[in-house]
Every structure is written in structure tokens, then in C-alpha cells.
Amino acid sequence: MSEKKPFIKLLRSPNGEYFYDVNRNEIVPIQKESYDYLEKLLEGSESKSTSEVPSEISQLEMSGYLSGNHVKTIEHFYTPFLKDMLKNDLGSLCLQVTQNCNLRCEYCIYSESKNEKQRAHSSGRMSEGTMMRAIDYLQQHSQNAQRITVSFYGGEPLLEFNLIKKAILYAEEEFEGRPLTFNITTNGTLLTKEVADFLFSHNTNISISLDGPKQIHDQHRRMKSEGSFDRLMHNMNYIVNSYPNEYKHMNISMVIDPQNSFNEIISVFDQYPFLREMTLMYSVIDDIYSNESNCYSAQYITESQYHSFLGILYELNQLDKDALSAITATEVDDSYESIQKFRPSVTLGEKGAPTGPCLTGHRRLFCDIHGNLFPCERVSEKSKIMNIGTLDSGIDSNKCISIINVAQSTAAQCKDCWAFQFCHQCIRTADGGDHIDSSQRLSHCKNSRQNAEHFLNHLILLDEARRLY
């Protein structure tokens, strides 16, 4: 065996020993003798010269496994192509039509008055001229795009419903004859009959914000003197009754506060069964730009783990999908998609990069009320490194290339990380305001490796259950 340490991650279950081969992107079962040898080798207490190499190890090496090859240069695959894509292949634009909101959600970063990392709510709104210039910019740089999507963002975008109507009608003229879709994410309190009728008649995908049943939703999503749940559900009842087919294509955007009971959160889907017909997108409170970190209650952890176990039973055909909570059903769908993408390879290339950064400016170009351009709506509008241009100057493609290659700031650590191909960190985790903060990025690596190991152990569990039981 080569004296160079193999680029692997050792894994163990109650039923056997394995290693994940980084170069092959494959989980390999091995005998305990081989596992013990590799464990000592990785620790530096074993080598070919001090111990006989198990025959299984030699056979695996001859078959192309256990290579010590590492990526030599950190570079995103799309680096050579991004400039041209930004010039001719833009297909998506998100318009910040207002910075105002009729709610003051407690966990919302825009509601944190002392938050220096992100802007606060304001009365600022996008002018009609800026809106038209933004759509013109998309039209001028989308010659090669197969489909066009225009999205509306805030604040609460429906505070500027008249501007949204003008934007939709203007975009329909600009992109006449081309596939065109609109998206809007709203807290639902202003989703009146007039608004719903217009949006549905103009091919608009509507995402509503719903965090759980009334007692949980109203904890955070509050108007000045009351919660927003009752008004949201009043508007949803009209949509469900008036658009019995269309509402099923709506999305629910659920922000989970893990201090609450998981079972209580999901009870809203039992109280309002029509919600199960809609597509659920969920996430735990985003605390990257927040002044406060998330806190997970013991009850939430225990209950969510139980429901994850039910999801595993479904994956093993031991349970019907109807028995799963809406969150768990979404979780297993996401798991299935990840498993389908998990494919063996031959070896790592000379160049490579973690998979986290999306194609900056291309996937979801965000335009704020002033005409400043950002990679997406989730980044900080106060950050200099996130501002990738303006409608007047255009997109700074060199800045976008720097962002998709954010892992170059931590190249030494990334090259040696076994979770290299599982890392989903984007530029947000390295946002230092006016610079790329490598130490801040590295502070998220432990979580990335834990998520990767959880996924690999999940694959092992599913495989063993199917083979052994």
C-alpha cells in the first residue's frame, strides 16, 4: 500500500465497519481487521513498514480504492463560463419592491433594531422607473435563458401591490412569447380577493409564511396589537374555496423555532388538512446574520427525532406516507433526491470546489429598491462584498467569480476535508462585511461535517436494513 494516507472517512454501525472513499465518492464495507488497520494508519500510529497490510486492503487498493489523491487547486467548475452566463443567460430576477412590512416578526433580522449586520425595516420603496430598468436588464441579458422568472420580495411585497401589477404587465410585454413565471412570498395578511384573483390569472406562484398553529405562529409573526394567524387563514379560506386546484400549487414557507414542541408545530396540518395539499418549504430560524443564536429545546429534539425515525420506516416500505407529518414527508423527499444524486466517481480532479456556492448572480439575481444588485435575497444588503453591481453599471463578473470561489479563502483546510463534496456553505458564512472572513467560514465546518456524516450513516442504515432484516 502507498505510504500516503488514504483520503477516506471511517464509519461504523452496530452491524459492521465501512469507509467513505472521497475520491470514489463511495461507501465501502470492510472487515474489522481492515478497519482497525486504517484507523491506526489515519492516526499516524501504523504504516506499511511497521505492520503487515491486510489482504483486503491490498485488494481494494489494486481496484482503485484508498487513493491519497487530493484536489490540488480550489476552483469552481463554472469559473470559466460564469462571465458569459451573466451576460447572456440570466433567467431569474428578484425585485425588492419595498423595505417596509406590516408585521414585526421577533426572529426577523430586519426587525432587530440593533443589528449592524443587516438593514432594518424602512419606508423605502422601489420606484416604477427602477422596476422597469430592472426588468429591462433581465431582458437584455437573458437571450439564452430557457425560462424567465420574476419574483417579488420585501419587507412585505403586497404593500406595493400596485407596483407589482405594473411589473407583471410590463414583464409580460417584454418577454412576450417566452415562458414566463412570477413568484411572490407573502405573510398572507394582505392576500385579499382582489390580489389573489390578479396573481392567479397571471401565472404567479404564491408562497405564504406559516410557522405553525395560531399559538405558535402568533408568538413571532405579529402586527402592532395582534397576531397575524387569523387574518392569514381568513384569506386562505377564500383561496381554497375559490381556487380548488390552483391552491394546491401554492407553497408554505415555514420558519421553525426549535424552542417550541415539534408535535405542536406540526399540529397545524391536522387542524387545516388543506395545508397538506400544498408544497412545504421549511427551515429553522436563520441566525447567520442575527444577533441571537438558535436554542433547541429537549422536547423539540426528542419529538423531531421520533418523526425522523418514522421517515426511515417509510423509506423501508414499513409505513405509508400518509402516516408521516408534513415536515417529515418533505424531509424524506429531500433525502430521496440527495440519495439519487449520490453517484460513484473515479477520482477527484486536479481542480474542484465544495458544492455550496450557487452561481452568483445567475441563479437568483436580487435587485434592491435602489437598483443595487446582490447574489440573492438572503445575503446582507449592508455588505460590500455582497454588492455585485448596479442596474447602471451592470454585474461585476469578477466579483461573482470571487464569490463562487469563496473556498479559496480556506483552501488548505478544504483540500484536506473528507466532507469536501458534501459542503453546502455559501458566501453568507464568510461574510465579513467588507472582506471574505475565512475564520468565520471555518467556524461552520464542524456542522457541515456532521451533516455529511449523518447522510452517510443514513445510507448505511438503509442498506443494512434492506440486506439484513
Coordinates of C-alpha atoms in Angstrom, one line a residue:
M1 CA 0.0 0.0 0.0
S2 CA 1.2 3.6 -0.7
E3 CA 2.8 5.3 2.2
K4 CA 0.5 8.3 1.5
K5 CA -2.6 8.2 3.8
P6 CA -5.8 7.3 2.0
F7 CA -8.3 10.1 1.6
I8 CA -11.2 8.4 3.5
K9 CA -13.6 8.8 6.4
L10 CA -14.1 5.7 8.6
L11 CA -17.6 4.8 9.5
R12 CA -19.1 2.2 11.9
S13 CA -22.6 0.8 12.6
P14 CA -23.7 -1.8 15.1
N15 CA -23.6 -4.3 12.2
G16 CA -20.3 -3.6 10.5
E17 CA -17.4 -1.4 9.5
Y18 CA -17.1 0.9 6.5
F19 CA -15.1 3.7 4.9
Y20 CA -16.2 6.5 2.7
D21 CA -13.7 6.9 -0.2
V22 CA -13.5 10.6 -1.0
N23 CA -12.0 10.0 -4.5
R24 CA -14.6 7.4 -5.4
N25 CA -17.5 9.1 -3.6
E26 CA -18.5 5.6 -2.4
I27 CA -19.2 3.8 0.9
V28 CA -17.2 0.6 1.1
P29 CA -17.9 -2.2 3.6
I30 CA -14.7 -3.8 5.2
Q31 CA -13.7 -6.4 7.7
K32 CA -12.9 -5.3 11.3
E33 CA -9.2 -6.1 10.8
S34 CA -9.1 -3.7 7.9
Y35 CA -11.0 -1.1 9.8
D36 CA -8.6 -1.3 12.8
Y37 CA -5.6 -1.1 10.4
L38 CA -7.0 2.0 8.6
E39 CA -7.8 3.6 11.9
K40 CA -4.2 3.3 13.2
L41 CA -2.9 4.5 9.8
L42 CA -5.0 7.6 9.9
E43 CA -3.9 8.3 13.4
G44 CA -0.3 8.0 12.3
S45 CA 0.5 5.0 14.6
E46 CA 0.6 2.5 11.7
S47 CA 2.4 2.2 8.4
K48 CA 3.3 -0.3 5.8
S49 CA 6.7 -0.7 7.3
T50 CA 5.6 -1.4 10.8
S51 CA 2.7 -3.9 10.2
E52 CA 1.5 -6.3 7.6
V53 CA -1.1 -4.8 5.4
P54 CA -4.4 -6.9 5.5
S55 CA -5.0 -8.6 2.2
E56 CA -8.4 -6.9 1.8
I57 CA -6.7 -3.5 1.9
S58 CA -4.2 -4.6 -0.8
Q59 CA -7.1 -5.8 -3.0
L60 CA -9.1 -2.6 -2.5
E61 CA -6.0 -0.6 -3.5
M62 CA -5.5 -2.6 -6.6
S63 CA -9.1 -2.0 -7.5
G64 CA -8.6 1.8 -7.3
Y65 CA -9.8 2.4 -3.8
L66 CA -8.0 4.1 -0.9
S67 CA -6.2 6.7 -3.0
G68 CA -4.4 9.5 -1.2
N69 CA -5.2 11.9 -4.1
H70 CA -6.5 15.4 -3.1
V71 CA -7.7 18.3 -5.2
K72 CA -4.7 20.5 -5.9
T73 CA -6.4 23.7 -6.9
I74 CA -9.6 25.1 -5.4
E75 CA -11.6 26.4 -8.4
H76 CA -15.4 26.2 -9.0
F77 CA -16.3 24.2 -12.2
Y78 CA -18.2 27.1 -13.7
T79 CA -15.4 29.7 -13.2
P80 CA -14.5 29.9 -16.9
F81 CA -18.2 30.1 -18.0
L82 CA -19.7 32.5 -15.5
K83 CA -18.9 35.8 -17.3
D84 CA -20.7 34.7 -20.4
M85 CA -23.6 33.2 -18.4
L86 CA -24.1 36.6 -16.6
K87 CA -24.0 38.4 -20.0
N88 CA -26.4 36.1 -21.9
D89 CA -28.1 33.5 -19.7
L90 CA -29.8 35.3 -16.8
G91 CA -33.2 33.7 -16.2
S92 CA -34.2 34.9 -12.8
L93 CA -34.7 38.3 -11.1
C94 CA -36.0 39.0 -7.6
L95 CA -37.3 42.6 -7.1
Q96 CA -37.3 44.2 -3.6
V97 CA -40.4 46.3 -4.1
T98 CA -40.3 47.6 -0.5
Q99 CA -38.3 47.5 2.7
N100 CA -41.4 48.0 4.7
C101 CA -43.5 45.4 6.4
N102 CA -46.8 45.3 8.2
L103 CA -45.5 42.7 10.7
R104 CA -42.7 42.8 13.2
C105 CA -41.6 39.2 13.5
E106 CA -39.4 38.7 16.5
Y107 CA -36.9 36.5 14.7
C108 CA -36.7 38.6 11.6
I109 CA -33.3 40.1 11.1
Y110 CA -34.9 43.2 9.6
S111 CA -36.8 43.7 12.9
E112 CA -33.7 43.7 15.0
S113 CA -33.1 47.5 15.7
K114 CA -29.6 47.0 16.9
N115 CA -28.5 44.6 14.2
E116 CA -25.4 46.1 12.4
K117 CA -25.1 43.1 10.0
Q118 CA -28.3 43.8 8.1
R119 CA -30.6 46.6 7.2
A120 CA -33.7 47.4 9.3
H121 CA -37.3 47.9 8.1
S122 CA -37.8 51.2 6.5
S123 CA -40.4 53.2 4.5
G124 CA -38.2 52.8 1.4
R125 CA -39.9 51.5 -1.8
M126 CA -38.9 50.8 -5.4
S127 CA -39.8 53.4 -7.9
E128 CA -41.6 52.4 -11.1
G129 CA -38.6 53.6 -13.1
T130 CA -36.2 51.3 -11.2
M131 CA -38.6 48.4 -11.6
M132 CA -38.8 48.9 -15.4
R133 CA -35.0 49.3 -15.6
A134 CA -34.5 46.0 -13.7
I135 CA -36.8 44.1 -16.0
D136 CA -35.1 45.7 -19.0
Y137 CA -31.8 44.5 -17.6
L138 CA -33.1 40.9 -17.3
Q139 CA -34.5 41.1 -20.8
Q140 CA -31.1 42.3 -22.2
H141 CA -29.1 39.6 -20.5
S142 CA -31.4 36.6 -21.0
Q143 CA -31.1 35.7 -24.6
N144 CA -30.0 32.1 -23.9
A145 CA -32.3 31.5 -20.9
Q146 CA -34.9 28.8 -21.4
R147 CA -37.4 30.2 -18.9
I148 CA -37.8 33.6 -17.2
T149 CA -38.8 34.0 -13.6
V150 CA -39.5 37.4 -11.9
S151 CA -40.0 37.3 -8.1
F152 CA -41.3 39.9 -5.6
Y153 CA -39.7 40.4 -2.2
G154 CA -39.9 42.8 0.7
G155 CA -40.5 43.6 3.5
E156 CA -44.0 42.5 2.7
P157 CA -44.2 42.9 -1.1
L158 CA -48.0 43.2 -1.2
L159 CA -47.7 46.6 0.5
E160 CA -46.8 47.6 -3.1
F161 CA -49.4 45.6 -4.9
N162 CA -50.0 48.3 -7.5
L163 CA -46.3 48.3 -8.4
I164 CA -46.3 44.5 -8.6
K165 CA -49.3 44.7 -11.0
K166 CA -47.4 47.1 -13.2
A167 CA -44.3 44.9 -13.1
I168 CA -46.2 41.8 -14.1
L169 CA -47.9 43.6 -17.0
Y170 CA -44.6 45.2 -18.1
A171 CA -42.7 41.9 -17.9
E172 CA -45.4 40.1 -19.9
E173 CA -44.9 42.7 -22.7
E174 CA -41.1 42.5 -22.5
F175 CA -41.0 38.7 -22.6
E176 CA -44.0 38.0 -24.9
G177 CA -43.8 34.6 -26.5
R178 CA -41.3 33.3 -23.9
P179 CA -42.1 31.0 -20.9
L180 CA -42.6 33.4 -18.0
T181 CA -43.4 32.8 -14.4
F182 CA -43.8 35.1 -11.4
N183 CA -43.1 34.3 -7.7
I184 CA -44.1 36.1 -4.6
T185 CA -43.5 35.3 -0.9
T186 CA -46.0 37.0 1.4
N187 CA -47.1 36.8 5.0
G188 CA -50.6 36.4 3.7
T189 CA -52.3 39.1 5.6
L190 CA -52.8 41.3 2.5
L191 CA -53.7 38.4 0.2
T192 CA -57.2 39.7 -0.4
K193 CA -59.7 38.6 -3.1
E194 CA -58.5 41.3 -5.5
V195 CA -54.9 40.4 -5.0
A196 CA -55.4 36.6 -5.3
D197 CA -57.6 37.0 -8.4
F198 CA -54.9 39.0 -10.2
L199 CA -52.0 36.8 -9.2
F200 CA -53.6 33.6 -10.2
S201 CA -54.6 35.0 -13.5
H202 CA -51.0 35.9 -14.3
N203 CA -49.2 32.6 -13.6
T204 CA -47.9 33.6 -10.2
N205 CA -46.6 31.1 -7.7
I206 CA -47.6 32.2 -4.2
S207 CA -45.7 31.3 -1.1
I208 CA -47.3 32.0 2.2
S209 CA -45.5 32.3 5.5
L210 CA -46.9 29.9 8.2
D211 CA -45.0 28.9 11.3
G212 CA -47.5 26.5 12.9
P213 CA -50.9 26.7 14.7
K214 CA -52.2 30.0 16.0
Q215 CA -50.5 29.9 19.3
I216 CA -47.0 29.3 17.8
H217 CA -47.5 31.4 14.6
D218 CA -48.6 34.5 16.6
Q219 CA -45.6 34.2 19.0
H220 CA -43.4 35.8 16.4
R221 CA -45.5 36.9 13.4
R222 CA -47.3 39.8 14.9
M223 CA -48.9 43.1 13.8
K224 CA -48.8 46.1 16.1
S225 CA -51.5 44.9 18.5
E226 CA -52.3 41.3 17.5
G227 CA -51.1 38.2 15.8
S228 CA -51.4 37.6 12.1
F229 CA -52.7 34.0 12.0
D230 CA -56.5 34.7 11.9
R231 CA -56.1 37.2 9.0
L232 CA -53.9 34.8 7.1
M233 CA -56.4 31.9 7.5
H234 CA -59.3 34.1 6.5
N235 CA -57.6 34.9 3.2
M236 CA -56.6 31.3 2.7
N237 CA -60.2 30.1 3.1
Y238 CA -61.2 32.3 0.2
I239 CA -58.4 30.9 -2.0
V240 CA -59.1 27.3 -1.1
N241 CA -62.8 27.7 -1.9
S242 CA -62.4 29.9 -5.0
Y243 CA -59.3 28.1 -6.5
P244 CA -59.7 24.4 -5.5
N245 CA -57.0 23.3 -8.0
E246 CA -54.7 26.3 -8.0
Y247 CA -54.1 26.5 -4.2
K248 CA -52.6 23.0 -4.4
H249 CA -49.7 24.6 -6.3
M250 CA -49.0 27.2 -3.6
N251 CA -46.1 26.9 -1.2
I252 CA -45.9 27.1 2.5
S253 CA -42.8 28.8 3.8
M254 CA -42.4 27.6 7.4
V255 CA -39.8 29.1 9.8
I256 CA -39.3 26.7 12.7
D257 CA -38.5 28.0 16.2
P258 CA -36.9 24.9 17.8
Q259 CA -37.7 26.2 21.3
N260 CA -41.2 25.0 20.6
S261 CA -42.6 21.5 20.7
F262 CA -42.2 19.8 17.3
N263 CA -45.5 18.0 17.7
E264 CA -47.3 21.3 18.4
I265 CA -45.8 22.9 15.3
I266 CA -47.0 20.1 13.0
S267 CA -50.5 20.1 14.6
V268 CA -51.5 22.9 12.2
F269 CA -51.6 20.4 9.4
D270 CA -54.2 18.3 11.3
Q271 CA -56.2 21.4 12.1
Y272 CA -56.2 22.6 8.5
P273 CA -56.0 19.5 6.3
F274 CA -55.9 21.6 3.0
L275 CA -52.4 22.6 4.0
R276 CA -51.2 19.0 3.3
E277 CA -52.1 19.6 -0.4
M278 CA -49.6 22.5 -0.6
T279 CA -45.8 22.2 -1.1
L280 CA -44.0 22.7 2.2
M281 CA -40.6 24.5 2.4
Y282 CA -39.3 24.7 5.9
S283 CA -36.2 25.9 7.7
V284 CA -35.1 26.6 11.3
I285 CA -34.7 30.3 12.1
D286 CA -31.8 31.6 10.1
D287 CA -29.3 33.0 12.6
I288 CA -26.3 33.7 10.4
Y289 CA -27.0 37.5 10.3
S290 CA -28.9 37.5 13.6
N291 CA -27.7 38.8 17.0
E292 CA -29.0 35.7 18.7
S293 CA -28.3 32.0 18.0
N294 CA -31.0 29.3 17.9
C295 CA -31.8 27.4 21.0
Y296 CA -33.2 23.8 20.7
S297 CA -35.5 22.5 23.4
A298 CA -35.1 18.9 24.6
Q299 CA -38.7 18.3 23.7
Y300 CA -38.2 19.5 20.1
I301 CA -35.1 17.3 19.7
T302 CA -36.8 14.2 21.1
E303 CA -40.0 14.7 19.1
S304 CA -38.3 15.5 15.8
Q305 CA -36.0 12.5 16.1
Y306 CA -39.0 10.3 16.6
H307 CA -40.6 11.6 13.4
S308 CA -37.3 11.2 11.6
F309 CA -37.5 7.5 12.7
L310 CA -41.0 7.3 11.1
G311 CA -39.5 8.7 8.0
I312 CA -36.9 5.8 7.9
L313 CA -39.7 3.3 8.3
Y314 CA -41.4 4.8 5.3
E315 CA -38.1 4.6 3.3
L316 CA -38.0 0.9 4.2
N317 CA -41.6 0.4 3.0
Q318 CA -42.8 -0.3 6.5
L319 CA -45.1 2.7 6.8
D320 CA -47.4 4.6 4.5
K321 CA -46.5 8.2 3.6
D322 CA -49.9 9.3 5.0
A323 CA -48.6 8.4 8.5
L324 CA -45.8 11.0 8.2
S325 CA -46.0 14.6 9.3
A326 CA -45.8 17.2 6.6
I327 CA -42.3 18.1 7.7
T328 CA -41.1 14.5 7.7
A329 CA -42.7 13.9 4.3
T330 CA -40.7 16.8 2.9
E331 CA -37.6 15.5 4.7
V332 CA -37.8 12.1 3.1
D333 CA -38.4 13.7 -0.3
D334 CA -35.3 15.7 0.1
S335 CA -33.4 12.6 1.3
Y336 CA -34.5 10.7 -1.7
E337 CA -33.3 13.5 -4.0
S338 CA -29.9 13.5 -2.3
I339 CA -29.6 9.7 -2.5
Q340 CA -30.4 9.8 -6.2
K341 CA -27.5 12.3 -6.7
F342 CA -25.1 10.2 -4.8
R343 CA -23.1 8.5 -7.5
P344 CA -19.6 6.8 -7.5
S345 CA -16.8 8.5 -9.4
V346 CA -13.3 7.5 -10.5
T347 CA -11.2 10.1 -8.7
L348 CA -11.0 13.8 -7.7
G349 CA -9.9 16.1 -10.4
E350 CA -6.9 18.5 -10.3
K351 CA -9.4 21.3 -9.7
G352 CA -12.5 21.3 -7.7
A353 CA -14.5 23.2 -5.1
P354 CA -17.1 22.5 -2.4
T355 CA -20.6 22.4 -3.8
G356 CA -22.1 25.1 -1.5
P357 CA -21.8 28.3 -3.6
C358 CA -24.5 28.7 -6.2
L359 CA -23.8 30.5 -9.5
T360 CA -23.6 34.1 -8.1
G361 CA -25.8 36.5 -9.9
H362 CA -27.1 33.8 -12.2
R363 CA -29.4 31.6 -10.2
R364 CA -31.4 34.3 -8.3
L365 CA -30.2 37.9 -9.1
F366 CA -31.6 40.2 -6.4
C367 CA -32.3 43.9 -7.0
D368 CA -32.9 46.2 -4.0
I369 CA -35.1 49.3 -4.1
H370 CA -32.2 51.5 -5.1
G371 CA -31.1 49.3 -8.1
N372 CA -28.2 47.6 -6.3
L373 CA -27.6 44.0 -7.3
F374 CA -26.9 41.1 -5.0
P375 CA -26.4 37.3 -5.4
C376 CA -29.8 36.6 -3.8
E377 CA -32.3 38.0 -1.3
R378 CA -30.8 36.1 1.6
V379 CA -27.5 38.0 1.8
S380 CA -26.9 41.2 3.7
E381 CA -27.7 44.4 1.9
K382 CA -25.2 46.2 4.0
S383 CA -22.3 44.0 3.0
K384 CA -19.8 45.5 0.5
I385 CA -18.7 42.1 -0.7
M386 CA -22.3 41.0 -1.4
N387 CA -23.0 44.1 -3.7
I388 CA -22.1 42.7 -7.1
G389 CA -23.2 45.7 -9.1
T390 CA -26.0 48.1 -10.0
L391 CA -28.5 48.4 -12.8
D392 CA -26.5 51.2 -14.2
S393 CA -23.0 49.6 -14.1
G394 CA -24.2 46.0 -14.6
I395 CA -22.9 42.9 -12.8
D396 CA -19.3 42.8 -11.8
S397 CA -18.4 39.3 -13.1
N398 CA -15.0 39.3 -11.4
K399 CA -16.7 39.8 -8.0
C400 CA -19.1 37.0 -8.8
I401 CA -16.2 34.7 -9.7
S402 CA -14.5 35.6 -6.4
I403 CA -17.7 34.7 -4.5
I404 CA -18.2 31.3 -6.2
N405 CA -14.6 30.6 -5.3
V406 CA -15.1 31.6 -1.6
A407 CA -13.4 28.3 -0.6
Q408 CA -10.1 29.6 -1.9
S409 CA -10.0 31.6 1.4
T410 CA -9.8 28.3 3.3
A411 CA -8.1 26.3 0.5
A412 CA -5.7 24.4 2.8
Q413 CA -8.5 23.1 5.1
C414 CA -10.9 22.4 2.2
K415 CA -8.4 20.3 0.2
D416 CA -7.9 18.1 3.2
C417 CA -11.5 17.8 4.3
W418 CA -13.2 14.4 3.7
A419 CA -16.6 16.2 3.5
F420 CA -15.3 18.3 0.6
Q421 CA -18.1 17.0 -1.8
F422 CA -20.9 17.5 0.8
C423 CA -20.1 21.0 1.9
H424 CA -23.0 23.4 1.3
Q425 CA -21.5 26.6 2.7
C426 CA -22.2 29.6 0.6
I427 CA -20.7 33.1 0.8
R428 CA -23.0 34.0 3.7
T429 CA -21.0 32.0 6.2
A430 CA -17.9 34.0 5.2
D431 CA -19.5 37.5 5.0
G432 CA -17.1 39.8 6.9
G433 CA -18.9 42.9 5.6
D434 CA -16.0 44.4 3.6
H435 CA -14.0 41.2 3.2
I436 CA -14.3 37.4 3.0
D437 CA -13.8 36.2 6.5
S438 CA -12.0 32.8 6.5
S439 CA -12.2 32.2 10.2
Q440 CA -15.9 32.8 10.2
R441 CA -16.3 30.3 7.4
L442 CA -14.2 27.7 9.2
S443 CA -16.5 28.1 12.3
H444 CA -19.3 26.4 10.3
C445 CA -17.1 23.5 9.1
K446 CA -18.0 21.3 12.1
N447 CA -21.7 21.5 11.3
S448 CA -21.0 20.7 7.6
R449 CA -19.0 17.6 8.5
Q450 CA -21.7 16.5 11.0
N451 CA -24.4 16.8 8.3
A452 CA -22.2 14.9 5.8
E453 CA -21.6 12.1 8.3
H454 CA -25.3 11.9 9.2
F455 CA -26.1 11.5 5.5
L456 CA -23.6 8.7 5.0
N457 CA -24.8 6.9 8.2
H458 CA -28.3 7.2 6.9
L459 CA -27.3 5.5 3.6
I460 CA -25.6 2.7 5.6
L461 CA -28.7 2.2 7.8
L462 CA -31.0 1.9 4.8
D463 CA -28.6 -0.5 3.1
E464 CA -28.2 -2.7 6.2
A465 CA -32.0 -2.8 6.9
R466 CA -32.7 -4.0 3.4
R467 CA -29.9 -6.6 3.4
L468 CA -30.0 -7.9 6.9
Y469 CA -33.7 -7.7 8.0

